[in-house]
XYZ file of C-alpha atoms in Angstrom:
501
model
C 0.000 0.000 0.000
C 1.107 3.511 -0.621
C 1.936 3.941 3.339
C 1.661 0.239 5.037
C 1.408 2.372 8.563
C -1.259 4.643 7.206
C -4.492 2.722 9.374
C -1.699 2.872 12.523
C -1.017 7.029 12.023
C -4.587 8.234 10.750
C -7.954 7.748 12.580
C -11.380 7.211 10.490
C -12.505 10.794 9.539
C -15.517 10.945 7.326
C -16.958 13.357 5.174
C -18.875 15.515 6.799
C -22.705 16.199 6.033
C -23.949 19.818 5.492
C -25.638 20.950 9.506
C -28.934 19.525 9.281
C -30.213 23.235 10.947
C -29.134 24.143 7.364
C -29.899 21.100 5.049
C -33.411 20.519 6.190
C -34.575 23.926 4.555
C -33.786 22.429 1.643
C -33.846 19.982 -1.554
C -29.897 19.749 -2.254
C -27.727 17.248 -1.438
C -27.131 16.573 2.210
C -23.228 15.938 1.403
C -20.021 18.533 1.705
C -16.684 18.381 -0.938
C -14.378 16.755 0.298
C -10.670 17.673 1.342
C -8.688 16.440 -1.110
C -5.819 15.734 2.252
C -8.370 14.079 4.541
C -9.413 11.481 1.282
C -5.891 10.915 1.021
C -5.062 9.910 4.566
C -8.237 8.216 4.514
C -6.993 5.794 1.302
C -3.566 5.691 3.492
C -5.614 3.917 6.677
C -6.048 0.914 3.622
C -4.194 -1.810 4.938
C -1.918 -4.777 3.320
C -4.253 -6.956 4.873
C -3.142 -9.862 2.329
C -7.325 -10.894 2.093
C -8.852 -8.123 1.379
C -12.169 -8.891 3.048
C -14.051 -5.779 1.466
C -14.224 -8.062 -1.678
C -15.302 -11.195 0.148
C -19.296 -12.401 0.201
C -19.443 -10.366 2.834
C -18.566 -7.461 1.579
C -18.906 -5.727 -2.107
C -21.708 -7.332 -4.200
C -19.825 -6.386 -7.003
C -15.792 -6.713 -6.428
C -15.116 -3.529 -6.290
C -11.125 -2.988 -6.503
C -11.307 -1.147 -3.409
C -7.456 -2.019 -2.007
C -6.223 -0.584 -5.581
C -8.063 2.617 -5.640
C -7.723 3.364 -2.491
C -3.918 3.339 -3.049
C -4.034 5.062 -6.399
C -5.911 8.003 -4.623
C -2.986 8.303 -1.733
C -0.540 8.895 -4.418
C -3.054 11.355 -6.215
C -3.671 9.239 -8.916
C -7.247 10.063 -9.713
C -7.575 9.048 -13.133
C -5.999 5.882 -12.952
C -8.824 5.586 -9.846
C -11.717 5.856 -11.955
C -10.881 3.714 -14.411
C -10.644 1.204 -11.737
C -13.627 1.806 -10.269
C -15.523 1.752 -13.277
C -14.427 -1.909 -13.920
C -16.565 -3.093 -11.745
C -19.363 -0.392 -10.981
C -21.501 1.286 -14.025
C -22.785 3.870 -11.752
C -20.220 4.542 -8.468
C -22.182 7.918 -7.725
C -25.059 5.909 -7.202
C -23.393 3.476 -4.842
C -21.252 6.414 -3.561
C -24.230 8.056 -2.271
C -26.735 6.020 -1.529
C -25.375 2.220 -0.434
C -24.683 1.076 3.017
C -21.345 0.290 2.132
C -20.887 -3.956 3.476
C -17.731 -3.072 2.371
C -17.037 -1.020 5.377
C -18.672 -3.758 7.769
C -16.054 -6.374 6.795
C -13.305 -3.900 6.357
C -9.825 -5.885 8.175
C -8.849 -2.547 9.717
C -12.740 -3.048 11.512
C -11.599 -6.071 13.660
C -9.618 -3.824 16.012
C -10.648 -0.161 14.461
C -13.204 2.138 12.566
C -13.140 0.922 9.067
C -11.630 2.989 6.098
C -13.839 5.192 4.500
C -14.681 3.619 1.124
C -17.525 4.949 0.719
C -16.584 8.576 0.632
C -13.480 7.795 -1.463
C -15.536 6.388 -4.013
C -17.973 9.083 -4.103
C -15.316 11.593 -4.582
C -13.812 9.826 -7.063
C -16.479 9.425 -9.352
C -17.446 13.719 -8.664
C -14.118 14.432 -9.747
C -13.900 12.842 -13.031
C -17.211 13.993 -13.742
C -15.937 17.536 -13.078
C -12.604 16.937 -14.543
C -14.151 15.342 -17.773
C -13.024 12.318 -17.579
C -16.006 10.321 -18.207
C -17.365 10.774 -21.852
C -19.875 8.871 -24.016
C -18.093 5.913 -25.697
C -20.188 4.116 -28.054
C -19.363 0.533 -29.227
C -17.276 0.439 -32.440
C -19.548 -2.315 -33.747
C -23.183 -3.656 -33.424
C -23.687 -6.990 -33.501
C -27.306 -6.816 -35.210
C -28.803 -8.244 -32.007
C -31.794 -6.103 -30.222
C -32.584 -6.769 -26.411
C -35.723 -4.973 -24.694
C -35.343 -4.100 -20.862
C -38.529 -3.490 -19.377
C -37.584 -1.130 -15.980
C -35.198 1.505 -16.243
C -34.271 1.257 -11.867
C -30.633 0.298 -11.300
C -30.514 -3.210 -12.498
C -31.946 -1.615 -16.144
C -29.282 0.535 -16.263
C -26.503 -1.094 -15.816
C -27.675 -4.314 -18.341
C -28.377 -1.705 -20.926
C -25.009 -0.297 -20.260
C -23.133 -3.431 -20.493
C -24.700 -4.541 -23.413
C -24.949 -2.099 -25.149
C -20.730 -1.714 -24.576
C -21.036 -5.831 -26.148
C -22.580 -3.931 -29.210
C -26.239 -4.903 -28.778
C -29.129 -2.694 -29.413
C -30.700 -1.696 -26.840
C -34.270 -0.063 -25.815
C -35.250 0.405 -22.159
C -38.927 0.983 -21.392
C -40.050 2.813 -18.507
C -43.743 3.235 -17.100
C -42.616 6.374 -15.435
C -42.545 10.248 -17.304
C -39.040 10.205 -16.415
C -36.014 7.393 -15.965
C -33.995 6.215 -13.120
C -36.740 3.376 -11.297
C -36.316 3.772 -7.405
C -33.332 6.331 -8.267
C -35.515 8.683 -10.148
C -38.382 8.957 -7.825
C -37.921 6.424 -4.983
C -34.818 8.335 -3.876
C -35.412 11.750 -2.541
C -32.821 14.356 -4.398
C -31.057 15.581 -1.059
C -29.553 11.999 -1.092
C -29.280 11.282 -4.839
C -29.518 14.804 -6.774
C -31.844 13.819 -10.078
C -29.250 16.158 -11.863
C -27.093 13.023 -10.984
C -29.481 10.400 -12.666
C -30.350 12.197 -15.604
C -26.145 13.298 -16.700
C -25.470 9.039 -16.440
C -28.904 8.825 -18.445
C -27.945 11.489 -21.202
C -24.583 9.472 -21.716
C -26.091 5.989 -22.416
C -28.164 7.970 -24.769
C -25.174 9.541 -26.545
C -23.757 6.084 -26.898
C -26.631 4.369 -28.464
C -29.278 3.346 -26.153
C -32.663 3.724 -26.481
C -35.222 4.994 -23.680
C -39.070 5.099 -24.031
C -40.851 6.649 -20.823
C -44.576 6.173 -20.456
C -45.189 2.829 -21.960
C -46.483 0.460 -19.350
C -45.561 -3.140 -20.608
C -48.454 -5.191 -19.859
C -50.934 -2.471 -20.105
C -49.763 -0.242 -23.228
C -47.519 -3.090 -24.791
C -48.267 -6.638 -24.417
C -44.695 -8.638 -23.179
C -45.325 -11.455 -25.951
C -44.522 -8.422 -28.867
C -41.555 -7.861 -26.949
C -40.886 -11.194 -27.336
C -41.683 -11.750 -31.475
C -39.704 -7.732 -31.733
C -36.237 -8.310 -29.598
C -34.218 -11.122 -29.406
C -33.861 -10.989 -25.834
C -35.979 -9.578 -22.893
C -34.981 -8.488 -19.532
C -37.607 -8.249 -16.700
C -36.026 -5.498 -14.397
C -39.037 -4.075 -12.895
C -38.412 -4.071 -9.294
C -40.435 -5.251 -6.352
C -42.965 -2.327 -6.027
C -45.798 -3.960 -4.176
C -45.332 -2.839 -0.810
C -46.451 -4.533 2.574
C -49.499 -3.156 4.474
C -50.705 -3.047 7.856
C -53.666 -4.433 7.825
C -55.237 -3.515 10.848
C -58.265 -1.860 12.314
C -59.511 1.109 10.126
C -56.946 0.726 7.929
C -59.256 3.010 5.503
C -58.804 6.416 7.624
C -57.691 8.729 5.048
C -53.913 9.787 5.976
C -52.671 6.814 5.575
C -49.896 6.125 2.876
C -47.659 3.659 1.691
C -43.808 5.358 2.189
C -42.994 5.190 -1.536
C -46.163 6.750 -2.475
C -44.851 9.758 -0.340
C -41.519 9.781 -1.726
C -42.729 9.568 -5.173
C -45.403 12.343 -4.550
C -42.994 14.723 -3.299
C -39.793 14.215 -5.873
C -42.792 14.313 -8.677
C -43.652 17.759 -7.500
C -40.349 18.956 -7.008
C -39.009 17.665 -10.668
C -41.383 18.620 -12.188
C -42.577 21.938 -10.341
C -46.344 21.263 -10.249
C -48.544 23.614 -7.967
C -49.308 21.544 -4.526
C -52.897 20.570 -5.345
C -55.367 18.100 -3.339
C -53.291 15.336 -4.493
C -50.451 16.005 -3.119
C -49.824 14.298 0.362
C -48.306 16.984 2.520
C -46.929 16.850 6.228
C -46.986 20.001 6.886
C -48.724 20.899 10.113
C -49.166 17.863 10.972
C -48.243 15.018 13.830
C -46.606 12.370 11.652
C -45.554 8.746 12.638
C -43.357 6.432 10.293
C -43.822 2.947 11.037
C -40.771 0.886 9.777
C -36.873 1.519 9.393
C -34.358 1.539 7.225
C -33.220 3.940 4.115
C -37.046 4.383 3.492
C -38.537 5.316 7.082
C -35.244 7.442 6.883
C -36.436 9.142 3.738
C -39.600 9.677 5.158
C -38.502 11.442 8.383
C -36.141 13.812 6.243
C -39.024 14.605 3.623
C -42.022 15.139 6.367
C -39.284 17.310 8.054
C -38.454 19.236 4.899
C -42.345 20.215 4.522
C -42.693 21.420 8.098
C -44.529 18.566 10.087
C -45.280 19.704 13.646
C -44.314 16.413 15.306
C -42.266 13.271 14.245
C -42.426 9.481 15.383
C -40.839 6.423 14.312
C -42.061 2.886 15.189
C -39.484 0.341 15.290
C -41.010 -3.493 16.304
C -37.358 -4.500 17.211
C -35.226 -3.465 19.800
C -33.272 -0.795 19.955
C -29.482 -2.129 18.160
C -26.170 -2.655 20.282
C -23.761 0.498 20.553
C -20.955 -2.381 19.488
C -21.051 -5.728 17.824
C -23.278 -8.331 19.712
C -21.433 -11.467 20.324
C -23.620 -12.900 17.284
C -22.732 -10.529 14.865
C -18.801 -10.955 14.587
C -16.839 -9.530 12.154
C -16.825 -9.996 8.823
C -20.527 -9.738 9.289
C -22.688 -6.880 8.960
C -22.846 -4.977 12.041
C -26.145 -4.778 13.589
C -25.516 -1.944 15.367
C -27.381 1.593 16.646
C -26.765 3.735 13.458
C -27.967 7.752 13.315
C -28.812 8.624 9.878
C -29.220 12.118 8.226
C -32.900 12.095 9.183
C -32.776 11.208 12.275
C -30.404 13.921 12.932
C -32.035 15.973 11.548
C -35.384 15.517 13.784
C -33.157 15.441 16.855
C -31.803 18.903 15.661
C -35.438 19.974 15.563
C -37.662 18.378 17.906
C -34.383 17.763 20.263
C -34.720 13.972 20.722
C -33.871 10.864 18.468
C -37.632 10.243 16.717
C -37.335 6.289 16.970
C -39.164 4.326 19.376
C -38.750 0.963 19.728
C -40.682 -2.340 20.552
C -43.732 -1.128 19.427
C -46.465 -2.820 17.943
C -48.963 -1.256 15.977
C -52.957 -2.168 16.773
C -55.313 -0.328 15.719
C -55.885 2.925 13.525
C -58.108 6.194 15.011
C -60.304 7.749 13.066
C -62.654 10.730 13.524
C -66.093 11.009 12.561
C -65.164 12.341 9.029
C -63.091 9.069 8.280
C -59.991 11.298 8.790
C -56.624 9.765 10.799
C -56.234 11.545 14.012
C -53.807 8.687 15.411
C -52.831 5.413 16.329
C -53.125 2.919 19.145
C -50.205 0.840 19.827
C -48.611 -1.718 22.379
C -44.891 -2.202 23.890
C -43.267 -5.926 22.980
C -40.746 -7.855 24.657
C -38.541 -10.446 22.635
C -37.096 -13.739 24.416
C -34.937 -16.121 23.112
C -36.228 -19.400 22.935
C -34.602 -22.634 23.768
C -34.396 -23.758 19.602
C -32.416 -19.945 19.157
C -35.352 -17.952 17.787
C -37.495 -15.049 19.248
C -41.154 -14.513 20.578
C -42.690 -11.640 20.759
C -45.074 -11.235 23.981
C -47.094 -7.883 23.867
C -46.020 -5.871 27.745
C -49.457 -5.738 29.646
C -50.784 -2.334 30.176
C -48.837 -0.100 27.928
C -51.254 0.295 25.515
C -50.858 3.933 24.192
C -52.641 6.270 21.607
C -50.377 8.308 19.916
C -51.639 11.358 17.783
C -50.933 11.591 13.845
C -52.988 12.844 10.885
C -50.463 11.171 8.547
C -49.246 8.058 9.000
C -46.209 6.882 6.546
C -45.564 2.629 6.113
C -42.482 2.368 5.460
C -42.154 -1.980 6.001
C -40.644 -2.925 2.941
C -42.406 -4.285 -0.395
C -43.795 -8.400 -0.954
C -42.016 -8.343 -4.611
C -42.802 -7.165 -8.285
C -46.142 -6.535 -8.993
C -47.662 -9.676 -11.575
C -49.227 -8.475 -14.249
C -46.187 -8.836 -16.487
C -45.643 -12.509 -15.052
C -49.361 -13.788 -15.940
C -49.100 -11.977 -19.398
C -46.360 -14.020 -20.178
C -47.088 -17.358 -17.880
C -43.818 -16.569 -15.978
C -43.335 -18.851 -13.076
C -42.410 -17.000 -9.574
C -40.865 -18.339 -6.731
C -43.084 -18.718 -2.989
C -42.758 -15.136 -2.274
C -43.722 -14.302 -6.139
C -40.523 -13.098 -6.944
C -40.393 -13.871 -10.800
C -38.319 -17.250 -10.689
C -34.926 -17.796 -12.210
C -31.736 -18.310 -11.126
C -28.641 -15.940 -9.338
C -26.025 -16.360 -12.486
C -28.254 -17.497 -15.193
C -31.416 -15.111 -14.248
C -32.887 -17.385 -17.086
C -36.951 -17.644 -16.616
C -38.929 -20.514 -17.630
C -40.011 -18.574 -21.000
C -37.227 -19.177 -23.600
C -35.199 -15.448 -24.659
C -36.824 -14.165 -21.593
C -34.850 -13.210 -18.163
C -34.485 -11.339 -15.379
C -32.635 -9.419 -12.613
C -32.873 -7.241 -9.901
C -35.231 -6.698 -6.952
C -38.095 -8.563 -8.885
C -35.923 -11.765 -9.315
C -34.628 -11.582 -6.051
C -36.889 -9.320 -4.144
C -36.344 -6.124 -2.086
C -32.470 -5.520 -1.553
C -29.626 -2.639 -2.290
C -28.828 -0.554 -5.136
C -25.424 -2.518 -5.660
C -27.148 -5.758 -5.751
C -29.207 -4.320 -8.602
C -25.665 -3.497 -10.135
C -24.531 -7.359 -9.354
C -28.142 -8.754 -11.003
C -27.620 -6.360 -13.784
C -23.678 -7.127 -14.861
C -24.759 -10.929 -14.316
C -27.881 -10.772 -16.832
C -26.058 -8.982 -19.388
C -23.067 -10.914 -19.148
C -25.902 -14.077 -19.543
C -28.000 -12.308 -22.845
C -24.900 -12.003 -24.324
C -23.948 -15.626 -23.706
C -27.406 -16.078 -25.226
C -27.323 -14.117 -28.138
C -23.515 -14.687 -29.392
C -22.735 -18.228 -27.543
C -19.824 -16.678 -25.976
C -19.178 -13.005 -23.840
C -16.331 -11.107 -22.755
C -17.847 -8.966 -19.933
C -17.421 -8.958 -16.907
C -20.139 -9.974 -13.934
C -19.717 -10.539 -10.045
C -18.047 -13.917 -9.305
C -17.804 -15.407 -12.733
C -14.803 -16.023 -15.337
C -16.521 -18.517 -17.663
C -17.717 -17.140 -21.074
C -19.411 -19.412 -22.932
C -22.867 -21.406 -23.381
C -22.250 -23.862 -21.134
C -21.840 -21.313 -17.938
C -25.263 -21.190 -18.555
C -26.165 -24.823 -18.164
C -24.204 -25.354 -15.372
């Protein structure tokens, strides 16, 4: 490594966020530029660890070359960086911005220490060869005559259409939405992923020969079997957009939302600068309660906070995480641990208290007279450990609580892709009705047809959509020419019979 005692010198210093007093008035990105010193020092904490465990199945989905480019930006190599980085990631600004990083939670340097910062390293590497001009359109020299549809333009979209479009296929994405991206687009709100950041990756794939068609639902404006008889390969990347309810008492109060039909609402408006109408589902005012974690609950606090609610709760049914590793959650594992996230610092900056509340079930829905939500009733839980290593829940007797909200955000994940496409075509899908094929081949059961992404293998991370989407192209081109040269996560075969295997 460019200085072996770096990790022994230099302590974990990350990028900082803009003050949330600030940031929460506000649409733009929640992230500061980076010193160009404190990146290096950062890439010098790398260590010759000899297994680099950031690349192991524990850490990046896609094999990033993290040990090399974190050495190439200590000795201020930044070109050289990017080129590296883009070996194994179409789209690092995406990951850069918005992934967990399970590279960082099986970091070696983690064992004993706070893990480098890959994360921010690769974020500011990508940013600076966008502003230095180092990335540029580069169409294929050749086309091989071959057409492939993608129906879904989210993350695992893009990056097949990139990579085979670079194998000289010709490509056309279809999107349902008025404007492309997926979760990225409109799932995403922009002071975490700047659209401005979608749409200049978007513009080059256009440059270099791709085709995009917004609007066009397939399976309602374009039936998937002329897909079929018009491409000679399809890819099914359409996400898992059916999300989970709470079915409980007066579920039908009317303030009630699922947490992507929030999101979407509110980047909509702010893309496209519509007048707030009727339709618009506003916090402002108003007592709000997310119930559910994670990036999306997170989203939601930081949005409802950005349009002025007056109060801000988060239900969590599990316990509140471990300041450190539990001693079943060793390293190289991902740490389950207490995390803050930009929303939630941002609520305790305003309301003065962390808005999460844990080990609380949800029961029953208040409504008014009008049918309107004015709030929720809810119950504490206990877990124990039983005796075969699992959990029960037991509901804590007399701590039954109504809780006031006239907007109420479910933010519990989503029950896979939604199946109109699937019966149109008489795709099988799996027991949680993911559509079925298989990690590597992401062949269905219809011949030409595949897919990749969260609706093969349900809800998961931006950079697994990258891993589904360099594995399915690498796969359609296998198809189509009987042999491929690119690359995909975890595989160095090229030919036909890595796909019977």
């Amino acid at each position: 490594m460019g200085k072996p005692t770096g990790f022994k010198e230099f302590d974990r210093k990350k990028v900082p966020w803009r003050l949330p007093v600030v940031r929460i008035n506000d649409y733009d990105e929640i992230y500061t530029e980076p010193k160009l010193d404190q990146l290096k020092e950062q890439g010098a904490r790398c260590m010759d660890c000899g297994v680099p465990f950031c690349q192991s199945n524990t850490g990046c989905p896609i094999d990033n070359l993290i040990p090399e480019w974190n050495d190439l930006i200590y000795n201020n190599r930044w070109k050289e960086a990017i080129e590296r980085l883009h070996k194994t990631n179409n789209f690092p600004e995406f990951t850069g911005r918005v992934c967990p990083a399970p590279c960082e939670g099986s970091c070696v340097l983690g064992i004993t220490n706070p893990p480098v910062t890959i994360k921010n390293i690769e974020n500011a590497i990508v940013d600076r060869a966008w502003a230095e001009g180092w990335i540029v359109p580069e169409p294929p020299e050749t086309r091989t005559g071959k057409t492939v549809a993608i129906v879904g333009s989210g993350p695992a979209g893009l990056t097949a259409a990139d990579q085979l479009n670079k194998a000289g296929h010709t490509v056309t994405v279809f999107e349902r939405a008025n404007r492309l991206g997926g979760l990225l687009q409109y799932g995403i709100p922009n002071m975490k992923l700047s659209k401005q950041a979608v749409q200049r990756r978007i513009d080059k794939m256009t440059t270099e020969g791709i085709t995009f068609k917004t609007g066009v639902n397939i399976g309602v404006d374009v039936l998937p079997k002329d897909l079929q008889k018009d491409f000679d390969a399809v890819l099914l990347a359409c996400g898992a957009t059916k999300p989970r309810d709470l079915p409980i008492d007066n579920r039908d109060a009317k303030g009630i939302y699922p947490a992507m039909d929030f999101l979407t609402n509110n980047t909509m408006q702010m893309v496209h600068g519509d007048s707030i109408d009727e339709t618009f589902i506003n916090a402002e005012g108003k007592d709000v309660i997310v119930i559910g974690g994670g990036d999306t609950g997170t989203d939601c606090i930081g949005t409802s906070l950005r349009h002025g609610c007056r109060s801000l709760v988060n239900f969590e049914l599990l316990p509140k995480p471990p300041e450190d590793r539990a001693p079943d959650n060793p390293w190289p594992q991902w740490p389950r641990i207490f995390r803050v996230d930009y929303g939630h610092e941002e609520a305790s900056e305003k309301f003065g208290r962390d808005p999460r509340e844990y080990q609380i079930l949800s029961k029953e829905f208040l409504k008014d007279d009008k049918g309107n939500l004015r709030g929720i009733k809810t119950v504490n839980v206990e877990w124990t450990k039983k005796d075969d290593g699992g959990w029960a829940m037991s509901e804590v007797a007399g701590s039954e609580k109504d809780w006031p909200a006239q907007l109420i955000l479910l933010a519990m994940g989503f029950l896979g892709p939604e199946q109109y496409v699937a019966e149109s075509l008489g795709l099988e899908v799996d027991p949680r009705s993911n559509f079925q094929a298989v990690h590597g081949a992401y062949t269905t059961n219809i011949e030409g047809v595949f897919a990749a992404g969260d609706c093969r293998r349900g809800q998961s991370l931006v950079v697994w959509a990258i891993n589904e989407g360099r594995g399915a192209a690498r796969a359609i081109d296998i198809y189509l020419e009987g042999s491929s040269n690119l690359p995909a996560p975890g595989q160095t075969m090229g030919t036909a019979m890595e796909m019977s295997n």
